[in-house]
């Protein structure tokens, strides 16, 4: 890749427990380069992050995030914004002392996502140290919600599973039904949570396409096809 072309490209980076993946796409959305699994140590020998890309999309996995209706978000005013957000998130999952708490608007859901950003020593921090200083990371759930409302279907289901953490978002047309994360030690357990959620909202998987934000193993994909009308990978 040359700098002149890269300046028109977008790089999407998913950070996980012990590494990361990346995908580079051109202006037409075509994949220029991608790798599903990289060790953090590869950061110091790879030139991938040294190029000046047009757009950076950085996601990381965390269960420390919660979605709050915009009308219920407190007005920070002159108050300490960090303290307000930390106290707000602590009602659901207390952030660690070295974690920073931020928030982001999810316009389509008329809500605000409050989330913790891992502190020093985490894979995310290692990645960010190799990127421009203005790059802003978002939890996996943020990107899932951003894509959820653009899916061309009535029952919209997006899942993301890695590092024993399942993130799941479900909507019926424009109505958000579920936005949650579950600890799942294996893919079978993750499927249990998915089917439990679909049953709760009376969604029939046989007429539903499920979307994942990362590549699945062949056996995982075939297992899902036994129950869902379609299985799609969001690229």
Short mmCIF file of N, CA and C in Angstrom, two decimals, residues 67-144:
data_model
loop_
_atom_site.label_atom_id
_atom_site.label_comp_id
_atom_site.label_asym_id
_atom_site.label_seq_id
_atom_site.Cartn_x
_atom_site.Cartn_y
_atom_site.Cartn_z
N UNK A 67 -27.03 1.37 27.99
CA UNK A 67 -27.77 2.28 27.12
C UNK A 67 -28.87 2.95 27.92
N UNK A 68 -28.90 4.27 27.88
CA UNK A 68 -29.86 5.05 28.67
C UNK A 68 -30.68 5.94 27.74
N UNK A 69 -32.01 5.94 27.86
CA UNK A 69 -32.84 6.83 27.05
C UNK A 69 -32.35 8.27 27.19
N UNK A 70 -32.31 8.98 26.07
CA UNK A 70 -31.77 10.34 26.09
C UNK A 70 -32.49 11.23 27.10
N UNK A 71 -33.81 11.03 27.26
CA UNK A 71 -34.58 11.86 28.18
C UNK A 71 -34.25 11.62 29.64
N UNK A 72 -33.58 10.50 29.93
CA UNK A 72 -33.24 10.18 31.32
C UNK A 72 -31.79 10.50 31.67
N UNK A 73 -31.04 10.99 30.69
CA UNK A 73 -29.65 11.34 30.97
C UNK A 73 -29.60 12.60 31.82
N UNK A 74 -28.85 12.58 32.91
CA UNK A 74 -28.75 13.77 33.76
C UNK A 74 -28.00 14.89 33.05
N UNK A 75 -28.34 16.11 33.35
CA UNK A 75 -27.67 17.28 32.79
C UNK A 75 -26.44 17.57 33.64
N UNK A 76 -25.28 17.38 33.05
CA UNK A 76 -24.07 17.58 33.83
C UNK A 76 -23.87 19.05 34.21
N UNK A 77 -24.30 19.97 33.32
CA UNK A 77 -24.18 21.39 33.63
C UNK A 77 -22.76 21.74 34.02
N UNK A 78 -22.62 22.31 35.21
CA UNK A 78 -21.30 22.68 35.71
C UNK A 78 -20.68 21.57 36.55
N UNK A 79 -21.35 20.44 36.64
CA UNK A 79 -20.85 19.34 37.47
C UNK A 79 -19.68 18.65 36.78
N UNK A 80 -18.96 17.85 37.53
CA UNK A 80 -17.84 17.08 37.01
C UNK A 80 -18.41 15.97 36.12
N UNK A 81 -18.25 16.11 34.80
CA UNK A 81 -18.85 15.17 33.87
C UNK A 81 -18.35 13.75 34.12
N UNK A 82 -17.05 13.60 34.38
CA UNK A 82 -16.49 12.27 34.61
C UNK A 82 -17.14 11.62 35.83
N UNK A 83 -17.33 12.39 36.89
CA UNK A 83 -17.92 11.82 38.10
C UNK A 83 -19.38 11.43 37.86
N UNK A 84 -20.11 12.27 37.13
CA UNK A 84 -21.51 11.97 36.83
C UNK A 84 -21.61 10.67 36.03
N UNK A 85 -20.77 10.53 35.01
CA UNK A 85 -20.82 9.33 34.16
C UNK A 85 -20.38 8.09 34.94
N UNK A 86 -19.37 8.23 35.79
CA UNK A 86 -18.91 7.08 36.57
C UNK A 86 -20.00 6.59 37.51
N UNK A 87 -20.67 7.55 38.16
CA UNK A 87 -21.75 7.18 39.08
C UNK A 87 -22.91 6.54 38.33
N UNK A 88 -23.15 7.04 37.12
CA UNK A 88 -24.24 6.51 36.31
C UNK A 88 -23.95 5.07 35.89
N UNK A 89 -22.74 4.82 35.43
CA UNK A 89 -22.36 3.47 35.01
C UNK A 89 -22.28 2.53 36.20
N UNK A 90 -21.88 3.04 37.35
CA UNK A 90 -21.73 2.21 38.55
C UNK A 90 -23.06 1.61 39.01
N UNK A 91 -24.17 2.21 38.60
CA UNK A 91 -25.48 1.64 38.95
C UNK A 91 -25.70 0.30 38.25
N UNK A 92 -24.97 0.08 37.16
CA UNK A 92 -25.12 -1.16 36.39
C UNK A 92 -23.89 -2.04 36.51
N UNK A 93 -22.72 -1.44 36.42
CA UNK A 93 -21.47 -2.19 36.50
C UNK A 93 -20.35 -1.21 36.85
N UNK A 94 -19.81 -1.32 38.05
CA UNK A 94 -18.83 -0.34 38.54
C UNK A 94 -17.53 -0.40 37.74
N UNK A 95 -17.11 0.74 37.17
CA UNK A 95 -15.85 0.76 36.42
C UNK A 95 -14.64 0.66 37.35
N UNK A 96 -13.53 0.16 36.80
CA UNK A 96 -12.29 0.10 37.55
C UNK A 96 -11.72 1.51 37.72
N UNK A 97 -10.85 1.65 38.72
CA UNK A 97 -10.28 2.97 39.01
C UNK A 97 -9.49 3.54 37.84
N UNK A 98 -8.81 2.66 37.08
CA UNK A 98 -7.98 3.14 35.98
C UNK A 98 -8.73 3.24 34.67
N UNK A 99 -10.03 3.02 34.68
CA UNK A 99 -10.83 3.13 33.47
C UNK A 99 -11.46 4.52 33.35
N UNK A 100 -11.47 5.02 32.15
CA UNK A 100 -12.14 6.29 31.88
C UNK A 100 -13.56 6.01 31.41
N UNK A 101 -14.51 6.83 31.82
CA UNK A 101 -15.90 6.62 31.42
C UNK A 101 -16.32 7.72 30.46
N UNK A 102 -16.87 7.32 29.32
CA UNK A 102 -17.31 8.26 28.29
C UNK A 102 -18.76 7.94 27.91
N UNK A 103 -19.33 8.76 27.05
CA UNK A 103 -20.68 8.50 26.55
C UNK A 103 -20.77 8.89 25.08
N UNK A 104 -21.71 8.29 24.38
CA UNK A 104 -21.90 8.57 22.95
C UNK A 104 -23.38 8.48 22.62
N UNK A 105 -23.85 9.40 21.80
CA UNK A 105 -25.25 9.40 21.40
C UNK A 105 -25.51 8.30 20.36
N UNK A 106 -26.61 7.60 20.53
CA UNK A 106 -27.09 6.65 19.52
C UNK A 106 -28.38 7.27 18.98
N UNK A 107 -28.25 8.07 17.95
CA UNK A 107 -29.36 8.89 17.46
C UNK A 107 -30.56 8.04 17.06
N UNK A 108 -30.32 6.94 16.37
CA UNK A 108 -31.43 6.10 15.89
C UNK A 108 -32.26 5.53 17.03
N UNK A 109 -31.63 5.32 18.18
CA UNK A 109 -32.34 4.76 19.34
C UNK A 109 -32.79 5.84 20.31
N UNK A 110 -32.48 7.10 20.00
CA UNK A 110 -32.79 8.21 20.90
C UNK A 110 -32.28 7.89 22.31
N UNK A 111 -31.02 7.48 22.37
CA UNK A 111 -30.44 7.04 23.63
C UNK A 111 -28.96 7.42 23.68
N UNK A 112 -28.38 7.22 24.84
CA UNK A 112 -26.96 7.52 25.05
C UNK A 112 -26.29 6.27 25.62
N UNK A 113 -25.18 5.89 25.03
CA UNK A 113 -24.42 4.75 25.52
C UNK A 113 -23.32 5.26 26.46
N UNK A 114 -23.34 4.79 27.69
CA UNK A 114 -22.32 5.14 28.68
C UNK A 114 -21.41 3.93 28.83
N UNK A 115 -20.10 4.14 28.75
CA UNK A 115 -19.20 2.99 28.70
C UNK A 115 -17.84 3.32 29.34
N UNK A 116 -17.15 2.26 29.75
CA UNK A 116 -15.82 2.38 30.33
C UNK A 116 -14.77 2.03 29.28
N UNK A 117 -13.67 2.78 29.28
CA UNK A 117 -12.55 2.53 28.39
C UNK A 117 -11.42 1.92 29.21
N UNK A 118 -10.92 0.74 28.83
CA UNK A 118 -9.86 0.09 29.59
C UNK A 118 -8.65 0.99 29.82
N UNK A 119 -7.99 0.80 30.95
CA UNK A 119 -6.86 1.64 31.33
C UNK A 119 -5.52 1.14 30.81
N UNK A 120 -4.45 1.71 31.35
CA UNK A 120 -3.10 1.37 30.93
C UNK A 120 -2.83 -0.13 31.11
N UNK A 121 -2.05 -0.67 30.18
CA UNK A 121 -1.71 -2.07 30.23
C UNK A 121 -2.65 -2.97 29.45
N UNK A 122 -3.75 -2.41 28.96
CA UNK A 122 -4.72 -3.19 28.20
C UNK A 122 -4.33 -3.22 26.72
N UNK A 123 -4.79 -4.24 25.98
CA UNK A 123 -4.52 -4.28 24.53
C UNK A 123 -5.01 -3.03 23.81
N UNK A 124 -6.16 -2.49 24.26
CA UNK A 124 -6.69 -1.29 23.60
C UNK A 124 -5.71 -0.14 23.71
N UNK A 125 -5.12 0.06 24.88
CA UNK A 125 -4.17 1.15 25.07
C UNK A 125 -2.95 0.96 24.19
N UNK A 126 -2.52 -0.29 24.03
CA UNK A 126 -1.38 -0.57 23.16
C UNK A 126 -1.70 -0.19 21.72
N UNK A 127 -2.91 -0.52 21.28
CA UNK A 127 -3.34 -0.18 19.92
C UNK A 127 -3.39 1.34 19.75
N UNK A 128 -4.03 2.01 20.70
CA UNK A 128 -4.19 3.47 20.60
C UNK A 128 -2.84 4.19 20.56
N UNK A 129 -1.84 3.63 21.22
CA UNK A 129 -0.52 4.26 21.23
C UNK A 129 0.12 4.24 19.85
N UNK A 130 -0.41 3.39 18.94
CA UNK A 130 0.14 3.29 17.59
C UNK A 130 -0.68 4.08 16.58
N UNK A 131 -1.74 4.76 17.05
CA UNK A 131 -2.65 5.48 16.16
C UNK A 131 -2.60 6.97 16.44
N UNK A 132 -3.13 7.80 15.52
CA UNK A 132 -3.19 9.23 15.79
C UNK A 132 -3.92 9.53 17.10
N UNK A 133 -3.52 10.58 17.77
CA UNK A 133 -4.03 10.87 19.11
C UNK A 133 -5.51 11.21 19.14
N UNK A 134 -6.09 11.59 18.00
CA UNK A 134 -7.51 11.95 17.99
C UNK A 134 -8.42 10.77 17.68
N UNK A 135 -7.86 9.56 17.56
CA UNK A 135 -8.69 8.38 17.33
C UNK A 135 -9.51 8.06 18.58
N UNK A 136 -10.79 7.85 18.39
CA UNK A 136 -11.68 7.59 19.53
C UNK A 136 -12.21 6.16 19.47
N UNK A 137 -11.94 5.37 20.50
CA UNK A 137 -12.45 3.99 20.51
C UNK A 137 -13.88 3.93 21.05
N UNK A 138 -14.65 2.97 20.55
CA UNK A 138 -16.01 2.75 21.03
C UNK A 138 -16.18 1.27 21.36
N UNK A 139 -17.02 0.96 22.34
CA UNK A 139 -17.27 -0.46 22.63
C UNK A 139 -17.99 -1.13 21.46
N UNK A 140 -17.86 -2.44 21.38
CA UNK A 140 -18.48 -3.20 20.30
C UNK A 140 -19.97 -2.90 20.19
N UNK A 141 -20.63 -2.72 21.34
CA UNK A 141 -22.07 -2.46 21.33
C UNK A 141 -22.41 -1.18 20.58
N UNK A 142 -21.55 -0.18 20.60
CA UNK A 142 -21.81 1.07 19.88
C UNK A 142 -21.94 0.79 18.38
N UNK A 143 -21.00 0.05 17.83
CA UNK A 143 -21.03 -0.22 16.40
C UNK A 143 -22.19 -1.13 16.03
N UNK A 144 -22.56 -2.03 16.93
CA UNK A 144 -23.71 -2.90 16.69
C UNK A 144 -24.99 -2.08 16.58
#
